[in-house]
Amino acid sequence: MSYSPGEIENKWQTKWSEQEAFEPKDDKTLEKKYILSMFPFPSGRLHMGHVRNYSIGDAMARYYRKQDYNVLHPIGWDAFGMPAENAAIKHGRHPKEWTYANIDYMRKELATLGLSFSETREFATCDELYTKWEQEFIIKMFEEKLLYRESTTVNWCEDCHTVLANEQVEEGCCWRCDNEVELKEMPGYYLDIRKYADELLEDLKLLEGKWSPQVLTMQSNWIGKSQGLEFDFKLSTASKEKLKGEFEGFDVFTTRPDTIYGVTYTALAPEHPIVKALIKNALLEAKVIEEIKNIANMTEVERAKAGKVGFDLGITVIHPLTGEEIPVWVANFVLASYGGGAVMSVPTHDERDFEFATQYDLPLKYVIEGGKEGEAYTGEGVLINSEELNGIKNTKAKAEVIKLFEEKALGKGTTNYKLRNWGISRQRYWGAPIPFVHCEACGLVPEKVENLPIALPEDVEITGEGNPLENHPTWSKCTCPKCGSEAKRETDTLDTFVQSSWYQFRYATDPKKWNACGIDKEDVNYWLGVDQYIGGVEHAILHLLYARFFTKALRDVGFIDDLKEPFNNLLTQGMVLMDGAKMSKSKGNTVDPDALVEKYGADTARLFTLFAAPPQKELEWNDSAVEGAFRFIKKLYDRRSKVSSKELPIIDHSSLNKEEKIARAKVYDALKKSIDVYEKTFTFNTLIAACMEALNALDKQENEQVWAEGLYIITHLLEPIIPHVCAELSEELFDSKNLQGKLEVLEEVFVQDSLTLGVAINGKRRNEIEVDAGASKEDIIAMAKASVEKWLEDKTVVKEILVPKKMVNLVVK
RNA sequence: GCGGAUGUGGUGAAAUUGGUAUACACGCCAGACUUAGGAUCUGGUGCUUCACGGCGUGGAGGUUCGAGUCCUCUCAUCCGCACCA
């Protein structure tokens, strides 16, 4: 019978499901492996990126399961989010109905791939039971002061009609729709991720060598720690009066305290309170006020494009060391959100300050030796024009100046972070409601835990205009959990990244307990951290930073025990490309997994994805290479006719002929390689290649025992990659015995009677010789010399190097 | 600008970690079987040369008996951040 993937795959998928073959065991004394591929958004159909992601994860899960590890390999659905609402707007379908229908369809697609997911642990993050526990966490974080509500400037996407977190703004545009992000002042809920900035940075060290350097540096840059001096600029008496005594001065932060004597002006962000006060009290020219307001309304991208723009604010501050009066400017390049929105400007040693100063003709004062007149010098050097600091190397002066400021109580050494707090409010319907209530008397009040979940209303109109929960006639009406008077329910919902920040703990929690708790500590203690996490680099900052933070926050509010990091090892898979570009619907260069499986079967789809490139690299799609993968499986399946015994034969290696010996060696080469591949390098392509080589070598000989042993081992090795055909072959040929436990490498097969050695002269390969395995060094050298005689004429051999089992190198003059 | 990575045949990629560069696969060429082949099988295939040979891992140096692998410099491509004071 020829290979028919449909039949075989159906048979085994049914069997596995009936046997509940992929459920983790309840026994916590067993050694565990938690293998997790990032869960999908139920967009409607699987794409090749999913196939790749899950093929990699499944290979690992099956490998460890076969070695008798207790394996947790779950799947679920990251089910809240904008696309569900867009579908509602476009096709008039309710987001909930759309989402669950998609899940049902995609679950079937996953099933046809034969992935070894646990079926009992599946959930969708939009399940009310999931929302319930998430809301409890949120309330607890509020009580523990990790969550707060405030009104501030936020990133607003008019297209998506919602606020975005900093991490969701890419080059000034919305990460989802690419619309330019506006700045807007409005209230929202924030998680205090800054409180964990240092821990998040420090613990990256625990992940070194386990996460890719790329992701680690991206996270570290995003957190953006820098150390420097923070101090107060006092307003001059006249300026203080001008501002009606409202301000004493303002704080600045600098990483260059060494340049303190070079300060010739200061600059404030357009949003700075002092600037606002000047505007409010009309202390600036009307034209200038207009311009400043203009800047404040610009997006960050627009500001960057506009070049450097600023205005003299007509007030001055006192230099803390020299007592000089220094002008205060407002400048469009000063960020409101960092370092207090104010900077000390040292045009001689900072490019930006220099550009600004040149443009507005502000004074320059060089304080570090080494630069040229007429440009900013940012290198190292000795201090000049710096009073008591003259002659000190600037690198050393940083600490000196901080010390000086601290002694005089003028300022202090500080650490600053680029990381901003995580804004989690979204003005959207399809998300988890933020479980708070606004009461006129009590203010912001969390919902009572026994009232959770606060569920979404089913009857809702989704038009794309405004916030559907806000527009709902009755939903937000409620009573205050504290005083019982009439109150208004919060209509913002949680960022969907909140759901994906703790799903790894939900999977680990035994489903029997899902009604009783959100996360079971004991279960989490057993299963976490995730031994292998697999997903795309696009989450290098967003999801992975949030999930790391949430882990630490959940620990501190008491929902999990001491756990530093959720994901011990991270494999970032490359994209799937077609003609050099990322597969996408809009480009029309997609390959439909369903059609692929229909035509060739799941095993071919899986084999190709793992064979065409190592998982970390981009995968270029190639139809004829898919054919090649299919051909290999057919060939493997066809060779079952070579085997008649059902046992792993015991072979007398010495009685074999040369081809038989080579075949065995190739088979065991593959077996040896497999441990490294499955446990360390994940370069499945090389293991598959080794199996192909082994099969090619087996084809060159006729020994039935060697064939039996070969297929016994090859199907064992490939089962995690092409499980259906291997299960089928294994059942037919070996009563499935080779799919349990470990196989041992027999070193004897690597012992060869004779070896082929390369012969090189001065490192240049000239010939090869065949030598007896037991030949002495002298004999080998002699043979080598004889084989390259023509190159040795008129030369003297000055050195002979024998690399055992590899080559001979003769150094001649 | 800063940071991270990657450069090997016509293509996807290997190389036991300093030891015969290009395994495996795709493609291509030739042959076999075929009415036919976009099926299957067999053989060949880095470049150059009639050949002996020469040249070959982005480029230039260096260390070494020996370098794709280590060191220095350099070029190109991809990704991330981007006025963070």
PDB file of N, CA and C in Angstrom, chain A residues 96-154:
ATOM      1  N   LYS A  96     -18.295  38.479  20.500  1.00  0.00           N
ATOM      2  CA  LYS A  96     -18.225  37.224  21.239  1.00  0.00           C
ATOM      3  C   LYS A  96     -18.502  36.041  20.309  1.00  0.00           C
ATOM      4  N   GLU A  97     -19.542  36.198  19.527  1.00  0.00           N
ATOM      5  CA  GLU A  97     -19.910  35.122  18.592  1.00  0.00           C
ATOM      6  C   GLU A  97     -18.785  34.898  17.588  1.00  0.00           C
ATOM      7  N   TRP A  98     -18.255  36.008  17.071  1.00  0.00           N
ATOM      8  CA  TRP A  98     -17.154  35.948  16.095  1.00  0.00           C
ATOM      9  C   TRP A  98     -15.952  35.234  16.700  1.00  0.00           C
ATOM     10  N   THR A  99     -15.612  35.621  17.928  1.00  0.00           N
ATOM     11  CA  THR A  99     -14.424  35.064  18.576  1.00  0.00           C
ATOM     12  C   THR A  99     -14.559  33.563  18.810  1.00  0.00           C
ATOM     13  N   TYR A 100     -15.684  33.165  19.393  1.00  0.00           N
ATOM     14  CA  TYR A 100     -15.821  31.737  19.710  1.00  0.00           C
ATOM     15  C   TYR A 100     -15.978  30.882  18.444  1.00  0.00           C
ATOM     16  N   ALA A 101     -16.571  31.473  17.420  1.00  0.00           N
ATOM     17  CA  ALA A 101     -16.660  30.728  16.154  1.00  0.00           C
ATOM     18  C   ALA A 101     -15.256  30.525  15.575  1.00  0.00           C
ATOM     19  N   ASN A 102     -14.459  31.566  15.641  1.00  0.00           N
ATOM     20  CA  ASN A 102     -13.077  31.457  15.157  1.00  0.00           C
ATOM     21  C   ASN A 102     -12.302  30.403  15.942  1.00  0.00           C
ATOM     22  N   ILE A 103     -12.511  30.413  17.237  1.00  0.00           N
ATOM     23  CA  ILE A 103     -11.800  29.448  18.075  1.00  0.00           C
ATOM     24  C   ILE A 103     -12.180  28.031  17.661  1.00  0.00           C
ATOM     25  N   ASP A 104     -13.473  27.811  17.459  1.00  0.00           N
ATOM     26  CA  ASP A 104     -13.915  26.458  17.065  1.00  0.00           C
ATOM     27  C   ASP A 104     -13.258  26.027  15.754  1.00  0.00           C
ATOM     28  N   TYR A 105     -13.168  26.972  14.835  1.00  0.00           N
ATOM     29  CA  TYR A 105     -12.580  26.622  13.546  1.00  0.00           C
ATOM     30  C   TYR A 105     -11.081  26.352  13.685  1.00  0.00           C
ATOM     31  N   MET A 106     -10.415  27.241  14.393  1.00  0.00           N
ATOM     32  CA  MET A 106      -8.951  27.110  14.513  1.00  0.00           C
ATOM     33  C   MET A 106      -8.555  25.903  15.359  1.00  0.00           C
ATOM     34  N   ARG A 107      -9.401  25.541  16.289  1.00  0.00           N
ATOM     35  CA  ARG A 107      -9.120  24.346  17.092  1.00  0.00           C
ATOM     36  C   ARG A 107      -9.060  23.124  16.177  1.00  0.00           C
ATOM     37  N   LYS A 108      -9.965  23.095  15.214  1.00  0.00           N
ATOM     38  CA  LYS A 108      -9.974  21.979  14.256  1.00  0.00           C
ATOM     39  C   LYS A 108      -8.730  22.011  13.382  1.00  0.00           C
ATOM     40  N   GLU A 109      -8.339  23.209  12.984  1.00  0.00           N
ATOM     41  CA  GLU A 109      -7.119  23.324  12.167  1.00  0.00           C
ATOM     42  C   GLU A 109      -5.908  22.798  12.929  1.00  0.00           C
ATOM     43  N   LEU A 110      -5.821  23.193  14.202  1.00  0.00           N
ATOM     44  CA  LEU A 110      -4.696  22.725  15.012  1.00  0.00           C
ATOM     45  C   LEU A 110      -4.721  21.202  15.121  1.00  0.00           C
ATOM     46  N   ALA A 111      -5.927  20.669  15.271  1.00  0.00           N
ATOM     47  CA  ALA A 111      -6.056  19.217  15.436  1.00  0.00           C
ATOM     48  C   ALA A 111      -5.519  18.474  14.214  1.00  0.00           C
ATOM     49  N   THR A 112      -5.736  19.023  13.024  1.00  0.00           N
ATOM     50  CA  THR A 112      -5.269  18.312  11.833  1.00  0.00           C
ATOM     51  C   THR A 112      -3.746  18.313  11.735  1.00  0.00           C
ATOM     52  N   LEU A 113      -3.092  19.159  12.520  1.00  0.00           N
ATOM     53  CA  LEU A 113      -1.630  19.153  12.506  1.00  0.00           C
ATOM     54  C   LEU A 113      -1.053  18.100  13.457  1.00  0.00           C
ATOM     55  N   GLY A 114      -1.932  17.485  14.242  1.00  0.00           N
ATOM     56  CA  GLY A 114      -1.459  16.425  15.144  1.00  0.00           C
ATOM     57  C   GLY A 114      -0.574  16.938  16.259  1.00  0.00           C
ATOM     58  N   LEU A 115      -0.914  18.115  16.777  1.00  0.00           N
ATOM     59  CA  LEU A 115      -0.099  18.705  17.839  1.00  0.00           C
ATOM     60  C   LEU A 115      -0.501  18.114  19.187  1.00  0.00           C
ATOM     61  N   SER A 116       0.485  17.876  20.017  1.00  0.00           N
ATOM     62  CA  SER A 116       0.210  17.140  21.255  1.00  0.00           C
ATOM     63  C   SER A 116      -0.150  18.068  22.406  1.00  0.00           C
ATOM     64  N   PHE A 117      -1.191  18.862  22.205  1.00  0.00           N
ATOM     65  CA  PHE A 117      -1.632  19.774  23.250  1.00  0.00           C
ATOM     66  C   PHE A 117      -2.535  19.069  24.251  1.00  0.00           C
ATOM     67  N   SER A 118      -2.462  19.535  25.488  1.00  0.00           N
ATOM     68  CA  SER A 118      -3.443  19.100  26.481  1.00  0.00           C
ATOM     69  C   SER A 118      -4.802  19.649  26.072  1.00  0.00           C
ATOM     70  N   GLU A 119      -5.820  18.793  26.107  1.00  0.00           N
ATOM     71  CA  GLU A 119      -7.158  19.261  25.729  1.00  0.00           C
ATOM     72  C   GLU A 119      -7.924  19.815  26.915  1.00  0.00           C
ATOM     73  N   THR A 120      -7.560  19.379  28.112  1.00  0.00           N
ATOM     74  CA  THR A 120      -8.343  19.783  29.277  1.00  0.00           C
ATOM     75  C   THR A 120      -7.962  21.164  29.786  1.00  0.00           C
ATOM     76  N   ARG A 121      -6.823  21.678  29.367  1.00  0.00           N
ATOM     77  CA  ARG A 121      -6.374  22.966  29.916  1.00  0.00           C
ATOM     78  C   ARG A 121      -6.626  24.134  28.986  1.00  0.00           C
ATOM     79  N   GLU A 122      -7.323  23.867  27.905  1.00  0.00           N
ATOM     80  CA  GLU A 122      -7.592  24.948  26.965  1.00  0.00           C
ATOM     81  C   GLU A 122      -8.583  25.961  27.539  1.00  0.00           C
ATOM     82  N   PHE A 123      -8.326  27.222  27.314  1.00  0.00           N
ATOM     83  CA  PHE A 123      -9.295  28.262  27.665  1.00  0.00           C
ATOM     84  C   PHE A 123      -9.115  29.440  26.738  1.00  0.00           C
ATOM     85  N   ALA A 124     -10.088  30.332  26.758  1.00  0.00           N
ATOM     86  CA  ALA A 124      -9.950  31.597  26.031  1.00  0.00           C
ATOM     87  C   ALA A 124      -9.912  32.699  27.067  1.00  0.00           C
ATOM     88  N   THR A 125      -9.109  33.715  26.823  1.00  0.00           N
ATOM     89  CA  THR A 125      -8.980  34.784  27.826  1.00  0.00           C
ATOM     90  C   THR A 125     -10.245  35.612  27.948  1.00  0.00           C
ATOM     91  N   CYS A 126     -11.178  35.423  26.999  1.00  0.00           N
ATOM     92  CA  CYS A 126     -12.452  36.146  27.131  1.00  0.00           C
ATOM     93  C   CYS A 126     -13.484  35.329  27.904  1.00  0.00           C
ATOM     94  N   ASP A 127     -13.124  34.114  28.312  1.00  0.00           N
ATOM     95  CA  ASP A 127     -14.025  33.345  29.181  1.00  0.00           C
ATOM     96  C   ASP A 127     -14.250  34.152  30.455  1.00  0.00           C
ATOM     97  N   GLU A 128     -15.507  34.188  30.905  1.00  0.00           N
ATOM     98  CA  GLU A 128     -15.783  34.993  32.106  1.00  0.00           C
ATOM     99  C   GLU A 128     -15.018  34.469  33.316  1.00  0.00           C
ATOM    100  N   LEU A 129     -14.766  33.181  33.301  1.00  0.00           N
ATOM    101  CA  LEU A 129     -14.037  32.605  34.431  1.00  0.00           C
ATOM    102  C   LEU A 129     -12.595  33.135  34.483  1.00  0.00           C
ATOM    103  N   TYR A 130     -12.057  33.441  33.336  1.00  0.00           N
ATOM    104  CA  TYR A 130     -10.697  34.001  33.289  1.00  0.00           C
ATOM    105  C   TYR A 130     -10.724  35.468  33.728  1.00  0.00           C
ATOM    106  N   THR A 131     -11.712  36.180  33.234  1.00  0.00           N
ATOM    107  CA  THR A 131     -11.881  37.588  33.602  1.00  0.00           C
ATOM    108  C   THR A 131     -12.030  37.745  35.110  1.00  0.00           C
ATOM    109  N   LYS A 132     -12.800  36.839  35.679  1.00  0.00           N
ATOM    110  CA  LYS A 132     -13.088  36.912  37.110  1.00  0.00           C
ATOM    111  C   LYS A 132     -11.794  36.998  37.932  1.00  0.00           C
ATOM    112  N   TRP A 133     -10.880  36.095  37.654  1.00  0.00           N
ATOM    113  CA  TRP A 133      -9.650  36.064  38.458  1.00  0.00           C
ATOM    114  C   TRP A 133      -8.740  37.227  38.130  1.00  0.00           C
ATOM    115  N   GLU A 134      -8.748  37.605  36.870  1.00  0.00           N
ATOM    116  CA  GLU A 134      -7.912  38.745  36.486  1.00  0.00           C
ATOM    117  C   GLU A 134      -8.375  40.006  37.218  1.00  0.00           C
ATOM    118  N   GLN A 135      -9.679  40.156  37.329  1.00  0.00           N
ATOM    119  CA  GLN A 135     -10.211  41.326  38.033  1.00  0.00           C
ATOM    120  C   GLN A 135      -9.825  41.290  39.514  1.00  0.00           C
ATOM    121  N   GLU A 136      -9.774  40.083  40.052  1.00  0.00           N
ATOM    122  CA  GLU A 136      -9.349  39.980  41.447  1.00  0.00           C
ATOM    123  C   GLU A 136      -7.896  40.459  41.598  1.00  0.00           C
ATOM    124  N   PHE A 137      -7.048  40.039  40.669  1.00  0.00           N
ATOM    125  CA  PHE A 137      -5.642  40.477  40.732  1.00  0.00           C
ATOM    126  C   PHE A 137      -5.537  42.000  40.657  1.00  0.00           C
ATOM    127  N   ILE A 138      -6.335  42.558  39.745  1.00  0.00           N
ATOM    128  CA  ILE A 138      -6.283  43.997  39.530  1.00  0.00           C
ATOM    129  C   ILE A 138      -6.695  44.750  40.795  1.00  0.00           C
ATOM    130  N   ILE A 139      -7.728  44.254  41.452  1.00  0.00           N
ATOM    131  CA  ILE A 139      -8.190  44.886  42.690  1.00  0.00           C
ATOM    132  C   ILE A 139      -7.119  44.790  43.773  1.00  0.00           C
ATOM    133  N   LYS A 140      -6.524  43.616  43.848  1.00  0.00           N
ATOM    134  CA  LYS A 140      -5.480  43.418  44.849  1.00  0.00           C
ATOM    135  C   LYS A 140      -4.292  44.365  44.577  1.00  0.00           C
ATOM    136  N   MET A 141      -3.962  44.525  43.325  1.00  0.00           N
ATOM    137  CA  MET A 141      -2.846  45.413  42.983  1.00  0.00           C
ATOM    138  C   MET A 141      -3.181  46.862  43.330  1.00  0.00           C
ATOM    139  N   PHE A 142      -4.461  47.195  43.187  1.00  0.00           N
ATOM    140  CA  PHE A 142      -4.908  48.542  43.592  1.00  0.00           C
ATOM    141  C   PHE A 142      -4.736  48.705  45.096  1.00  0.00           C
ATOM    142  N   GLU A 143      -5.158  47.710  45.834  1.00  0.00           N
ATOM    143  CA  GLU A 143      -5.051  47.789  47.292  1.00  0.00           C
ATOM    144  C   GLU A 143      -3.596  47.867  47.744  1.00  0.00           C
ATOM    145  N   GLU A 144      -2.738  47.209  46.968  1.00  0.00           N
ATOM    146  CA  GLU A 144      -1.314  47.219  47.336  1.00  0.00           C
ATOM    147  C   GLU A 144      -0.567  48.382  46.683  1.00  0.00           C
ATOM    148  N   LYS A 145      -1.324  49.319  46.112  1.00  0.00           N
ATOM    149  CA  LYS A 145      -0.752  50.544  45.545  1.00  0.00           C
ATOM    150  C   LYS A 145       0.133  50.299  44.315  1.00  0.00           C
ATOM    151  N   LEU A 146      -0.073  49.176  43.653  1.00  0.00           N
ATOM    152  CA  LEU A 146       0.658  48.937  42.410  1.00  0.00           C
ATOM    153  C   LEU A 146      -0.140  49.448  41.220  1.00  0.00           C
ATOM    154  N   LEU A 147      -1.414  49.742  41.475  1.00  0.00           N
ATOM    155  CA  LEU A 147      -2.271  50.229  40.407  1.00  0.00           C
ATOM    156  C   LEU A 147      -2.919  51.522  40.871  1.00  0.00           C
ATOM    157  N   TYR A 148      -2.966  52.502  39.999  1.00  0.00           N
ATOM    158  CA  TYR A 148      -3.566  53.770  40.380  1.00  0.00           C
ATOM    159  C   TYR A 148      -4.235  54.391  39.165  1.00  0.00           C
ATOM    160  N   ARG A 149      -5.065  55.397  39.432  1.00  0.00           N
ATOM    161  CA  ARG A 149      -5.731  56.098  38.343  1.00  0.00           C
ATOM    162  C   ARG A 149      -5.282  57.537  38.381  1.00  0.00           C
ATOM    163  N   GLU A 150      -4.923  58.086  37.232  1.00  0.00           N
ATOM    164  CA  GLU A 150      -4.565  59.498  37.207  1.00  0.00           C
ATOM    165  C   GLU A 150      -4.816  60.068  35.818  1.00  0.00           C
ATOM    166  N   SER A 151      -4.883  61.365  35.788  1.00  0.00           N
ATOM    167  CA  SER A 151      -5.079  62.036  34.513  1.00  0.00           C
ATOM    168  C   SER A 151      -3.744  62.576  34.058  1.00  0.00           C
ATOM    169  N   THR A 152      -3.362  62.215  32.868  1.00  0.00           N
ATOM    170  CA  THR A 152      -2.071  62.670  32.365  1.00  0.00           C
ATOM    171  C   THR A 152      -2.076  62.636  30.834  1.00  0.00           C
ATOM    172  N   THR A 153      -0.965  63.019  30.267  1.00  0.00           N
ATOM    173  CA  THR A 153      -0.866  62.993  28.807  1.00  0.00           C
ATOM    174  C   THR A 153      -0.702  61.550  28.347  1.00  0.00           C
ATOM    175  N   VAL A 154      -1.547  61.144  27.407  1.00  0.00           N
ATOM    176  CA  VAL A 154      -1.497  59.751  26.949  1.00  0.00           C
ATOM    177  C   VAL A 154      -1.353  59.703  25.433  1.00  0.00           C
TER     178      VAL A 154
END
